[in-house]
Each structure stands twice: as structure tokens, then as C-alpha cells.
mmCIF file of C-alpha atoms and ligand atoms in Angstrom:
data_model
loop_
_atom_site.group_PDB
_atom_site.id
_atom_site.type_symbol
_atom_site.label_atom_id
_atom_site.label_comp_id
_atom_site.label_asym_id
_atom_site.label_seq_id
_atom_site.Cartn_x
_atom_site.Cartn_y
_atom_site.Cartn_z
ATOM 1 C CA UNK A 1205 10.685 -15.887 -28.161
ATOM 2 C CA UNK A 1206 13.801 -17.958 -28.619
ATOM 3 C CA UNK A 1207 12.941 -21.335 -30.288
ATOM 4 C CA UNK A 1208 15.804 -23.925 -30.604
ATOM 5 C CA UNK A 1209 16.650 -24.334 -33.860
ATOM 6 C CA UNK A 1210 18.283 -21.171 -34.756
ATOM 7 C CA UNK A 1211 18.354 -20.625 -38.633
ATOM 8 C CA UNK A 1212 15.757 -23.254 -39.031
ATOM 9 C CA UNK A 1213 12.884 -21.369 -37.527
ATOM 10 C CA UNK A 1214 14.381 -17.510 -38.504
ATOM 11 C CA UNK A 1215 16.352 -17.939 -41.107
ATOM 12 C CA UNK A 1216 19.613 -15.243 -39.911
ATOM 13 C CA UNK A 1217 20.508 -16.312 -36.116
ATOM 14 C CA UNK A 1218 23.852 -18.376 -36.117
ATOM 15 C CA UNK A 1219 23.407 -19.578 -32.959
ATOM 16 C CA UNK A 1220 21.053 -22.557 -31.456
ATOM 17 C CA UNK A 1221 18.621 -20.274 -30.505
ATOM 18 C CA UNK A 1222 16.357 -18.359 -32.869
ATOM 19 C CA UNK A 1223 15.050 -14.641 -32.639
ATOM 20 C CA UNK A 1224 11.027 -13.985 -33.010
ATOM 21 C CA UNK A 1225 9.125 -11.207 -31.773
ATOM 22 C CA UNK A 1226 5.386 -10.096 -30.400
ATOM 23 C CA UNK A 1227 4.889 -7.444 -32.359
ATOM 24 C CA UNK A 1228 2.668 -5.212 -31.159
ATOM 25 C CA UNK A 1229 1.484 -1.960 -32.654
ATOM 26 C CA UNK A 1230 0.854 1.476 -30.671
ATOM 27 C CA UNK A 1231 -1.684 3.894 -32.190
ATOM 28 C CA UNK A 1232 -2.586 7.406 -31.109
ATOM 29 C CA UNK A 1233 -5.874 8.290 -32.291
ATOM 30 C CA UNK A 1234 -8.620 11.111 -31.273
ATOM 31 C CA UNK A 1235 -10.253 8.265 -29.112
ATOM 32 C CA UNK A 1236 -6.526 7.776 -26.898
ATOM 33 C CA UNK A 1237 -4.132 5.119 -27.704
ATOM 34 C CA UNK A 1238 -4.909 2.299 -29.152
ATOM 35 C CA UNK A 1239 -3.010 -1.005 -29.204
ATOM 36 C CA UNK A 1240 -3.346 -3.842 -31.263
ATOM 37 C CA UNK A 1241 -1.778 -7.052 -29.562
ATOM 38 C CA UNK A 1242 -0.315 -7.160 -26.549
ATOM 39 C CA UNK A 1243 2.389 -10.488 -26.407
ATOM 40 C CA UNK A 1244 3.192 -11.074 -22.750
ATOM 41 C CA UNK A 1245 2.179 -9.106 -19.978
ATOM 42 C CA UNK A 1246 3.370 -8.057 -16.793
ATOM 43 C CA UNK A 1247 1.763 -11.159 -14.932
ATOM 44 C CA UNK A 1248 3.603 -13.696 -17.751
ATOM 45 C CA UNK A 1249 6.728 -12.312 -16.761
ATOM 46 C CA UNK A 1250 6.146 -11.983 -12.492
ATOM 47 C CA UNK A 1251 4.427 -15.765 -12.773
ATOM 48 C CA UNK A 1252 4.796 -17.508 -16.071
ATOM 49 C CA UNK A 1253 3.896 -21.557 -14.729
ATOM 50 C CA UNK A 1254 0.576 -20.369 -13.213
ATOM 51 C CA UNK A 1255 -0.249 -18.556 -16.379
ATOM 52 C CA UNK A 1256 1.029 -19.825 -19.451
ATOM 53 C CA UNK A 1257 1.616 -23.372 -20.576
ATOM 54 C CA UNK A 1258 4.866 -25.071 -20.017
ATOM 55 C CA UNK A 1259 4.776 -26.731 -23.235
ATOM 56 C CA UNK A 1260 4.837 -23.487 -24.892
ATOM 57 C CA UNK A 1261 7.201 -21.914 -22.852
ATOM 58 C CA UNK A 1262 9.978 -24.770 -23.379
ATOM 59 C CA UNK A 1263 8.842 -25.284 -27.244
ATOM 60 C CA UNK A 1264 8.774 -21.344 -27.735
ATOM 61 C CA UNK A 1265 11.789 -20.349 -25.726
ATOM 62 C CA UNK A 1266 9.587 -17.635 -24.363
ATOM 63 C CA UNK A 1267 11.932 -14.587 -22.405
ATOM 64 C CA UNK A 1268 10.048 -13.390 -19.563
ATOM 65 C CA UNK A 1269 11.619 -9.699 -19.366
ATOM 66 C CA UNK A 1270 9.821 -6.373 -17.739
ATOM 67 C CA UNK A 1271 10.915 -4.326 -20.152
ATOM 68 C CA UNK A 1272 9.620 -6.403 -23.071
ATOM 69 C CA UNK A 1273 6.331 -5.998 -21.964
ATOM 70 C CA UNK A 1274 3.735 -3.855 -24.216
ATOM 71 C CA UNK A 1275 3.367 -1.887 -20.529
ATOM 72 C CA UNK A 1276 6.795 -1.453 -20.286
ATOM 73 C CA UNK A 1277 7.053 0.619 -23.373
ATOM 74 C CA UNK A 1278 4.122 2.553 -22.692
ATOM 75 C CA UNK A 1279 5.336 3.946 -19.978
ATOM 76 C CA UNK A 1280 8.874 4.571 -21.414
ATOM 77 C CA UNK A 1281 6.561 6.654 -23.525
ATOM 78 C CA UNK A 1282 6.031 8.889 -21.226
ATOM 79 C CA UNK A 1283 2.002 7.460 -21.368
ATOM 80 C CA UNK A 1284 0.118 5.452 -18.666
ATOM 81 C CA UNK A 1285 -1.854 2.038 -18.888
ATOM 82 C CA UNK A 1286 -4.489 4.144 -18.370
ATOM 83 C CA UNK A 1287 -4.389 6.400 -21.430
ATOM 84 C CA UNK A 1288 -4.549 2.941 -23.549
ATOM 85 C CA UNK A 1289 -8.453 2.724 -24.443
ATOM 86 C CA UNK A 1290 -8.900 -0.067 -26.765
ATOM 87 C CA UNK A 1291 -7.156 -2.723 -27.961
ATOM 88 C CA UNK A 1292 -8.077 -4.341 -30.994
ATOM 89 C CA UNK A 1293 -6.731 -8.649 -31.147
ATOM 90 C CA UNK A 1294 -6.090 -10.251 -34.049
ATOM 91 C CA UNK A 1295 -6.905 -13.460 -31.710
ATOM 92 C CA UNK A 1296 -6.509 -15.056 -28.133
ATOM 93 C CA UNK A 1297 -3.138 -16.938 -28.079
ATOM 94 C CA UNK A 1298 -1.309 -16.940 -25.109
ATOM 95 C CA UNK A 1299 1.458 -14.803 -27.148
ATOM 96 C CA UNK A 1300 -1.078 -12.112 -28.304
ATOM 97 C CA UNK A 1301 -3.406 -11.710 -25.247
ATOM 98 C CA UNK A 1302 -1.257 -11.824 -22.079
ATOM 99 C CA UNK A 1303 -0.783 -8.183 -21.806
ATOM 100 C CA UNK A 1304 -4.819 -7.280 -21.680
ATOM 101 C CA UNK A 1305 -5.126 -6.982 -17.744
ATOM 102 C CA UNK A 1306 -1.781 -4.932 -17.824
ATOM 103 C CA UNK A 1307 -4.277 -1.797 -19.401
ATOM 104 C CA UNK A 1308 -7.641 -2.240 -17.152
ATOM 105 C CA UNK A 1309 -9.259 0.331 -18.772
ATOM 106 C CA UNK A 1310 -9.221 -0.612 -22.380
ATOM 107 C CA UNK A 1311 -11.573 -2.265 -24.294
ATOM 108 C CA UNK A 1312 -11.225 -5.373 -25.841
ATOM 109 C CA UNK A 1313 -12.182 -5.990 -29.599
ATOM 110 C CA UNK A 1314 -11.810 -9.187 -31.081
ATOM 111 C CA UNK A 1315 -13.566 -11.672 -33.206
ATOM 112 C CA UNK A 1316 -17.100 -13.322 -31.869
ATOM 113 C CA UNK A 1317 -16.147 -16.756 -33.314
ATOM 114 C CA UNK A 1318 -12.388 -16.403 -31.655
ATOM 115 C CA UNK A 1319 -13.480 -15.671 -28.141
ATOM 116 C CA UNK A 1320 -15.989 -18.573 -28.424
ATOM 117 C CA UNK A 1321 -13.446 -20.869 -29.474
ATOM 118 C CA UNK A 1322 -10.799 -19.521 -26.552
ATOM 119 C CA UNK A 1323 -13.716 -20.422 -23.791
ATOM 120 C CA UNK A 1324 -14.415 -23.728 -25.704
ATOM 121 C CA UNK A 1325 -10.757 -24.944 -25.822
ATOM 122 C CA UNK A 1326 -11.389 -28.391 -26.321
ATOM 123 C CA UNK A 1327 -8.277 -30.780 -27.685
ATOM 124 C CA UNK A 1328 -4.568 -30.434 -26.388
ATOM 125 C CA UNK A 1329 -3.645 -27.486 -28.462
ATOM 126 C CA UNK A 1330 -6.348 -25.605 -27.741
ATOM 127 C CA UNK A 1331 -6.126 -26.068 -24.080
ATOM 128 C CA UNK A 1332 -2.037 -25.261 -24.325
ATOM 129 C CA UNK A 1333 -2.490 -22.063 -26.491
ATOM 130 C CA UNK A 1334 -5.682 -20.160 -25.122
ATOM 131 C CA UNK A 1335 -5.348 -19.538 -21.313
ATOM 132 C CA UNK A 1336 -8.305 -18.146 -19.542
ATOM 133 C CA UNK A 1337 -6.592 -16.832 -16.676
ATOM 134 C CA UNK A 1338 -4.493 -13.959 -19.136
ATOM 135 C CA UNK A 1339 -8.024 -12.544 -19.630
ATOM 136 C CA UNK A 1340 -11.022 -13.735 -17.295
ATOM 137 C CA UNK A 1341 -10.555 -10.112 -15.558
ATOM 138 C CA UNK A 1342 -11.466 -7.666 -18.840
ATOM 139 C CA UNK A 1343 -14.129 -5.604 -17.776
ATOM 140 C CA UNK A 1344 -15.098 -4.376 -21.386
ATOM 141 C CA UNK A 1345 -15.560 -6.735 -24.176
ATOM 142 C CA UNK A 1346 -16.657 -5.912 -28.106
ATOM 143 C CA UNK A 1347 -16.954 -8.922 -30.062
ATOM 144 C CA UNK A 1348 -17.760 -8.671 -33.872
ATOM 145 C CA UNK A 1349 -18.751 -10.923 -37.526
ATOM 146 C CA UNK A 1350 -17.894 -9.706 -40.717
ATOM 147 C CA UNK A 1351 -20.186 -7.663 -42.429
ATOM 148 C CA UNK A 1352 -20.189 -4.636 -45.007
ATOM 149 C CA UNK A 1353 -17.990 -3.393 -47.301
ATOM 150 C CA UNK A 1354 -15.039 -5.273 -48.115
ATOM 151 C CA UNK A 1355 -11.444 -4.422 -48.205
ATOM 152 C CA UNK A 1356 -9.516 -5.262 -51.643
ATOM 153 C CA UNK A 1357 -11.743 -8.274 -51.869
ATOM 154 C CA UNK A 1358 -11.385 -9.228 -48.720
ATOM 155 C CA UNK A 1359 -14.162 -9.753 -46.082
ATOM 156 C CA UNK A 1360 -13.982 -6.987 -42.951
ATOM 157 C CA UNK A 1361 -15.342 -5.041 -39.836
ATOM 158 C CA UNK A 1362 -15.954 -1.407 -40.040
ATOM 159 C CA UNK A 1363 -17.335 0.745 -37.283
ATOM 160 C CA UNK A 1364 -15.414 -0.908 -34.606
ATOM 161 C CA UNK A 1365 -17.059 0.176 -31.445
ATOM 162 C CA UNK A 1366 -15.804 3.612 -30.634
ATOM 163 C CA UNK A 1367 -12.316 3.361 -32.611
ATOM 164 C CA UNK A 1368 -11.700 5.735 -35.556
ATOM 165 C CA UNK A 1369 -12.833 4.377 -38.847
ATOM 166 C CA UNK A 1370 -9.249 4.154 -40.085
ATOM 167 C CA UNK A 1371 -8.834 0.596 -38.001
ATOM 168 C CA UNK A 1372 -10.786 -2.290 -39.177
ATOM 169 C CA UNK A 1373 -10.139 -6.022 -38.955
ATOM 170 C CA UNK A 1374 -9.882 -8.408 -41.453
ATOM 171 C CA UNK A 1375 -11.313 -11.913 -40.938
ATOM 172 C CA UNK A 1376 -8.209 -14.053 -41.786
ATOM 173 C CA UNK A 1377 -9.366 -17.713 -40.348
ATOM 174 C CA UNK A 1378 -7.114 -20.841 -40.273
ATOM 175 C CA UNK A 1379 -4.107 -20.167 -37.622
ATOM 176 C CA UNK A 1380 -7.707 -19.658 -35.055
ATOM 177 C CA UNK A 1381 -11.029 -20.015 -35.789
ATOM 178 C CA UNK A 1382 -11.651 -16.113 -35.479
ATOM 179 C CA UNK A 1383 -8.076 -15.243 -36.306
ATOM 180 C CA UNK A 1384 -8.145 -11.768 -37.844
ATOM 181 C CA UNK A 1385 -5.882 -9.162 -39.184
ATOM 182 C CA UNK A 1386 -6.013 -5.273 -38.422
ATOM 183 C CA UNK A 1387 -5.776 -2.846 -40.905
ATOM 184 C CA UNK A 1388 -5.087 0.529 -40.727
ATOM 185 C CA UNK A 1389 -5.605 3.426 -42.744
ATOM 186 C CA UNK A 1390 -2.670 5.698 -41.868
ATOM 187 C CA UNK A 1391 -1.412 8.985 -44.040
ATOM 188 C CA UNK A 1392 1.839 6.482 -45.524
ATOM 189 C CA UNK A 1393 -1.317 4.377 -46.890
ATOM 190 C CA UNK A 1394 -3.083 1.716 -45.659
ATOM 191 C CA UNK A 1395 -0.761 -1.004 -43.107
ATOM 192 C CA UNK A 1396 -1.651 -4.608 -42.396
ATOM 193 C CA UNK A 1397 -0.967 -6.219 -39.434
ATOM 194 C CA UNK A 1398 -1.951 -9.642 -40.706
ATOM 195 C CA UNK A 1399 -1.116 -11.604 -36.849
ATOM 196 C CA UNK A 1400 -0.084 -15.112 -37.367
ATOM 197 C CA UNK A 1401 -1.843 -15.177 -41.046
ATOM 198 C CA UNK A 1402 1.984 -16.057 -41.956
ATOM 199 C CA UNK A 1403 5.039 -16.182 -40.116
ATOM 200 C CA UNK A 1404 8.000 -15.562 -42.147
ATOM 201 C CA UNK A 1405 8.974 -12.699 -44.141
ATOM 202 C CA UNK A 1406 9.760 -14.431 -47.492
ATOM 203 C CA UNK A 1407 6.090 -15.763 -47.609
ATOM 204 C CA UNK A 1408 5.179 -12.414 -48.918
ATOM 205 C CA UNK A 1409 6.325 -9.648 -51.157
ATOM 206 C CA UNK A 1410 7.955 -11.836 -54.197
ATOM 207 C CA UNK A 1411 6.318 -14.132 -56.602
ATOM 208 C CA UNK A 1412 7.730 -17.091 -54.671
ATOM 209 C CA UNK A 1413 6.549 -18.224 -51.227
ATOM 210 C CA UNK A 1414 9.342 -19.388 -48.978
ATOM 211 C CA UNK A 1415 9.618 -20.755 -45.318
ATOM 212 C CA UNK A 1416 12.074 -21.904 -42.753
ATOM 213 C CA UNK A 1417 11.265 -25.721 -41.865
ATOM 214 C CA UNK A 1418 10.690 -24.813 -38.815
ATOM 215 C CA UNK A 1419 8.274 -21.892 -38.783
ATOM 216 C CA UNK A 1420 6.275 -24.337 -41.424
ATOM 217 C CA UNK A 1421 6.224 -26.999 -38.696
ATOM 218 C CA UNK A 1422 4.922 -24.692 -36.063
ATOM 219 C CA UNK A 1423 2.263 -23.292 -38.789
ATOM 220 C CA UNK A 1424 0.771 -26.514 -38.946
ATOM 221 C CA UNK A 1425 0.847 -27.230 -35.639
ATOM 222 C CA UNK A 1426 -1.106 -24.316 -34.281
ATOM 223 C CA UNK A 1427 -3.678 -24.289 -37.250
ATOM 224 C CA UNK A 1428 -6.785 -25.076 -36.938
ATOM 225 C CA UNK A 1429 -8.364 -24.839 -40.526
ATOM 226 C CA UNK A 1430 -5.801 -26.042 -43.259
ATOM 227 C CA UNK A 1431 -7.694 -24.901 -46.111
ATOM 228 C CA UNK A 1432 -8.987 -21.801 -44.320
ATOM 229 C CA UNK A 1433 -5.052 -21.084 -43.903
ATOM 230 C CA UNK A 1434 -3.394 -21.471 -46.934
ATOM 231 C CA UNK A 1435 -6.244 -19.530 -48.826
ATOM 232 C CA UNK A 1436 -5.708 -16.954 -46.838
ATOM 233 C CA UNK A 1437 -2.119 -16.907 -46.771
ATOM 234 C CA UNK A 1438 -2.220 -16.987 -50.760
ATOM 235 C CA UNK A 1439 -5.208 -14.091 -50.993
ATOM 236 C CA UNK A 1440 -2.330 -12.302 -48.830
ATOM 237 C CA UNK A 1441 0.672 -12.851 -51.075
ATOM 238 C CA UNK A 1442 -1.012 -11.734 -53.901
ATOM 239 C CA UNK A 1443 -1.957 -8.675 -52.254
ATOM 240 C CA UNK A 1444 1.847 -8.113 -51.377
ATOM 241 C CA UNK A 1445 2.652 -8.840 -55.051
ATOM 242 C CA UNK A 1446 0.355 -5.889 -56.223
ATOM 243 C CA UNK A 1447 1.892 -2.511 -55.655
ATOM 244 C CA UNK A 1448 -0.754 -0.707 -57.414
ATOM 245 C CA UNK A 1449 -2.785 -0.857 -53.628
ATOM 246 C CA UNK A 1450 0.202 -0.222 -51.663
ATOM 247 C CA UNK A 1451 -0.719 -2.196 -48.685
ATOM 248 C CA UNK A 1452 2.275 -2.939 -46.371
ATOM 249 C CA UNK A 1453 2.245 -5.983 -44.454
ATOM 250 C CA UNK A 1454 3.651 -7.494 -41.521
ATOM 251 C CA UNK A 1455 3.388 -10.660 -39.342
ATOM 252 C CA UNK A 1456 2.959 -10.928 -35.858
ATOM 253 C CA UNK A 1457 6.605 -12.971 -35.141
ATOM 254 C CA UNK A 1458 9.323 -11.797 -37.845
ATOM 255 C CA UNK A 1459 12.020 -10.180 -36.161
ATOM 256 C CA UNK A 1460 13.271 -8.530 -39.576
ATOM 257 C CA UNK A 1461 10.075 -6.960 -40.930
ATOM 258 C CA UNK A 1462 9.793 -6.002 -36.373
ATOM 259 C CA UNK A 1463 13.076 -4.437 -37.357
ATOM 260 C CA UNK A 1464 12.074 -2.271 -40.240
ATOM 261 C CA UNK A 1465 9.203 -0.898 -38.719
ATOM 262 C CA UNK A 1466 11.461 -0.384 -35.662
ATOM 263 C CA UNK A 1467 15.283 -0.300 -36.229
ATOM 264 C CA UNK A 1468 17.439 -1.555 -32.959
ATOM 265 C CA UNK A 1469 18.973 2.036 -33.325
ATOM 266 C CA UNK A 1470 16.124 4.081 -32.778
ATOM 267 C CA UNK A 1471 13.989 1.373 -30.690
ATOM 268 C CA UNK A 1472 14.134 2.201 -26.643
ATOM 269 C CA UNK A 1473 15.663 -0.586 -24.748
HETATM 270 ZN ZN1 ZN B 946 1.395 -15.879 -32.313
#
């Protein structure tokens, strides 16, 4: 997505138009692949006006490409749709969820209280951001509530319906009602893909929080919970500040921390 406003919303482009990403994650597991996210889908990008809002696609500078697509890479993979199983949201946005009906197979986990308030959608955000038609043709839903153990202090799902036990999501309310963040227990330690719990880099991993004006505009225009939001954003930075449990993080829309987990020279364009 390519916001105008540059700097002000990513804080590196030099131009008028700013750099943010869907970033999606790829998993192979016993079970098949599994994906977590899945931006914009095939469909987005063959007929964006009948899916997607225009408000959002003006105010987000979305870029409809093919090859963008979570699909797309698959493939260049050398996998099918098919061989994706599950995919695990962290919520319903239009930015997260257009991709499901790209991978027919899969299916879906997400949040009870998030796909109750996608259907309910009442107010103009709501009824800009979720879009029913990116989704009303999922054949296999798993919805869950928080409930056992918790992880470093914070509330979470185990036992995700047929997914390895390493994946587990991480009630993180405020940006949605059921917004939630996936964690993952891989052999580097655990990872933390905390979705739109934050949206700037610098809002984690040193003692002081900062954001790009813009980025904290769009924040608190999509959120839904203020105080939900912000104490989850702070339970988050402290866990960034405290190497002793090694949990890496990462946002759904930062282009940089995108780029460390996959550097433009090794990433398959
Ligand atoms: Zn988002």
C-alpha cells in the first residue's frame, strides 16, 4: 500500500508516496502449509471496486498487482493453493482477509468475537474495512475465545483445531474487537506476528515508543477500543524490551521489519 504522505506515514520514502506492506507469513508444518494472513487476493486485484472499499483504496494507495498476491508466491514456490490447509487471521480487514477464497481448501481460524463483529459491521468504518464479499464463500470455519494457559502473561488459544501446537493466537483487542496476534514456536525461538497491534517499527524494541504522524492518525482511525489498544500495545513493548524471553516481533504493515525477515535480495519478484 502506497499512502500519500511519504515520510509521514513510513518514516524512509523521499517521495509523496509511502511504502507499507501485507505481511503475510508461510509455514510448513506436518499438517501442510499454513498461512497466517493473506492481504489482497487474486479477486482484489482482477476487480477491486466490487470488492473493496473505495475509500480505502484512495486513502491506502492500495497496488493491485498479481504477483503481490499471497497466491502468487505460493505458486512461485513451486506449491499449489491447494497444499495451503489452514490459515490462521489475526482479524477480518479488508487488507488481511482478501486472499481467503484464493486457497479453497484451507481452513479458516480466527477469533469468535472478530467474525461476529465483521458480520455486524455497523458504523462507517466498520462497513468500509470488513467486506463480506472477500469471504462469504469459506467452506471451513474455526472460530475460538481465549482460554488456558497463558503466554508470558498474556491471554491465548492453544489447540488450534488441527494445527501443530507450536501456533497459537494471542488475543490482542483494540485495532478490532477480536484482533489477535499469532505466535509461533519455531527452532530460532518463539516469533510474534502481532497484526495491526502496532504499526511502526520504532513502537517496539527500545525504551521509547515512537510513531510517524501519520501511521498514529490511521491507528486511531481504525481502532475500535482505545484503551483496549494502547494496553496492549504497551504489554507488547515491554515484551520487546525484555530479551531474557527472546520473542521477536513484527507488525502486519512495516516495510523495514517485512525487509528483515525478507531482504529485497533474496525475496522472489
Ligand atoms: Zn491492516
Amino acid at each position: 500500500m502506497c499512502p500519500l504522505g511519504g515520510p509521514l506515514f513510513d518514516g524512509f520514502s523521499r517521495g509523496p508516496k509511502a511504502r507499507l506492506v501485507c505481511h503475510c507469513l508461510l509455514i510448513e508444518t506436518d499438517q501442510g502449509l499454513v498461512l497466517i494472513d493473506t492481504g489482497f487476493g487474486l479477486r482484489d486485484v482482477k476487480a477491486p471496486y466490487s470488492r473493496l472499499s473505495p475509500f480505502f483504496i484512495h486513502f491506502n494507495g492500495v497496488q493491485f498487482e498479481q504477483k503481490y498476491t499471497a497466491l502468487a508466491q505460493v505458486e512461485r514456490l513451486g506449491f499449489s493453493a491447494r497444499d495451503v490447509r489452514h490459515i490462521v487471521l489475526t482479524h477480518l480487514d479488508f487488507d488481511h482477509a482478501g486472499g481467503l477464497e484464493d486457497f479453497p481448501e484451507a481452513t479458516v481460524h480466527v477469533m469468535q468475537t472478530e467474525i461476529e463483529a465483521a458480520q455486524d459491521r455497523r458504523g462507517f468504518i466498520a462497513s468500509q474495512r470488513y467486506r463480506p464479499g472477500q469471504w462469504d464463500e469459506v467452506k471451513r470455519w474455526k472460530y475460538y475465545s481465549a482460554g488456558g494457559e497463558h503466554w508470558f502473561g498474556f491471554e491465548a488459544v492453544r489447540d488450534l483445531d488441527g494445527l501443530p501446537k507450536e501456533i497459537l493466537l494471542i488475543p490482542l483487542a483494540g485495532h478490532t474487537r477480536g484482533h489477535a496476534g499469532v505466535a509461533i514456536d519455531t527452532p530460532e525461538g518463539w516469533l510474534l506476528n502481532a497484526g495491526d497491534a502496532y504499526f511502526y517499527r520504532h513502537e517496539m524494541g527500545s525504551p521509547k515508543q515512537r510513531c510517524t504522524p501519520g501511521l498514529r492518525a490511521y491507528q486511531w482511525m481504525m481502532e475500535v477500543d482505545r484503551k483496549a489498544r494502547i494496553h496492549n500495545q504497551e504489554r507488547l513493548h515491554a515484551l520487546s524490551l525484555d530479551r531474557s524471553k527472546g520473542v521477536r516481533l513484527f507488525c502486519s504493515h512495516d516495510a523495514i521489519e517485512f525487509d528483515e525477515f525478507a531482504p529485497p535480495a533474496k525475496r522472489m519478484t
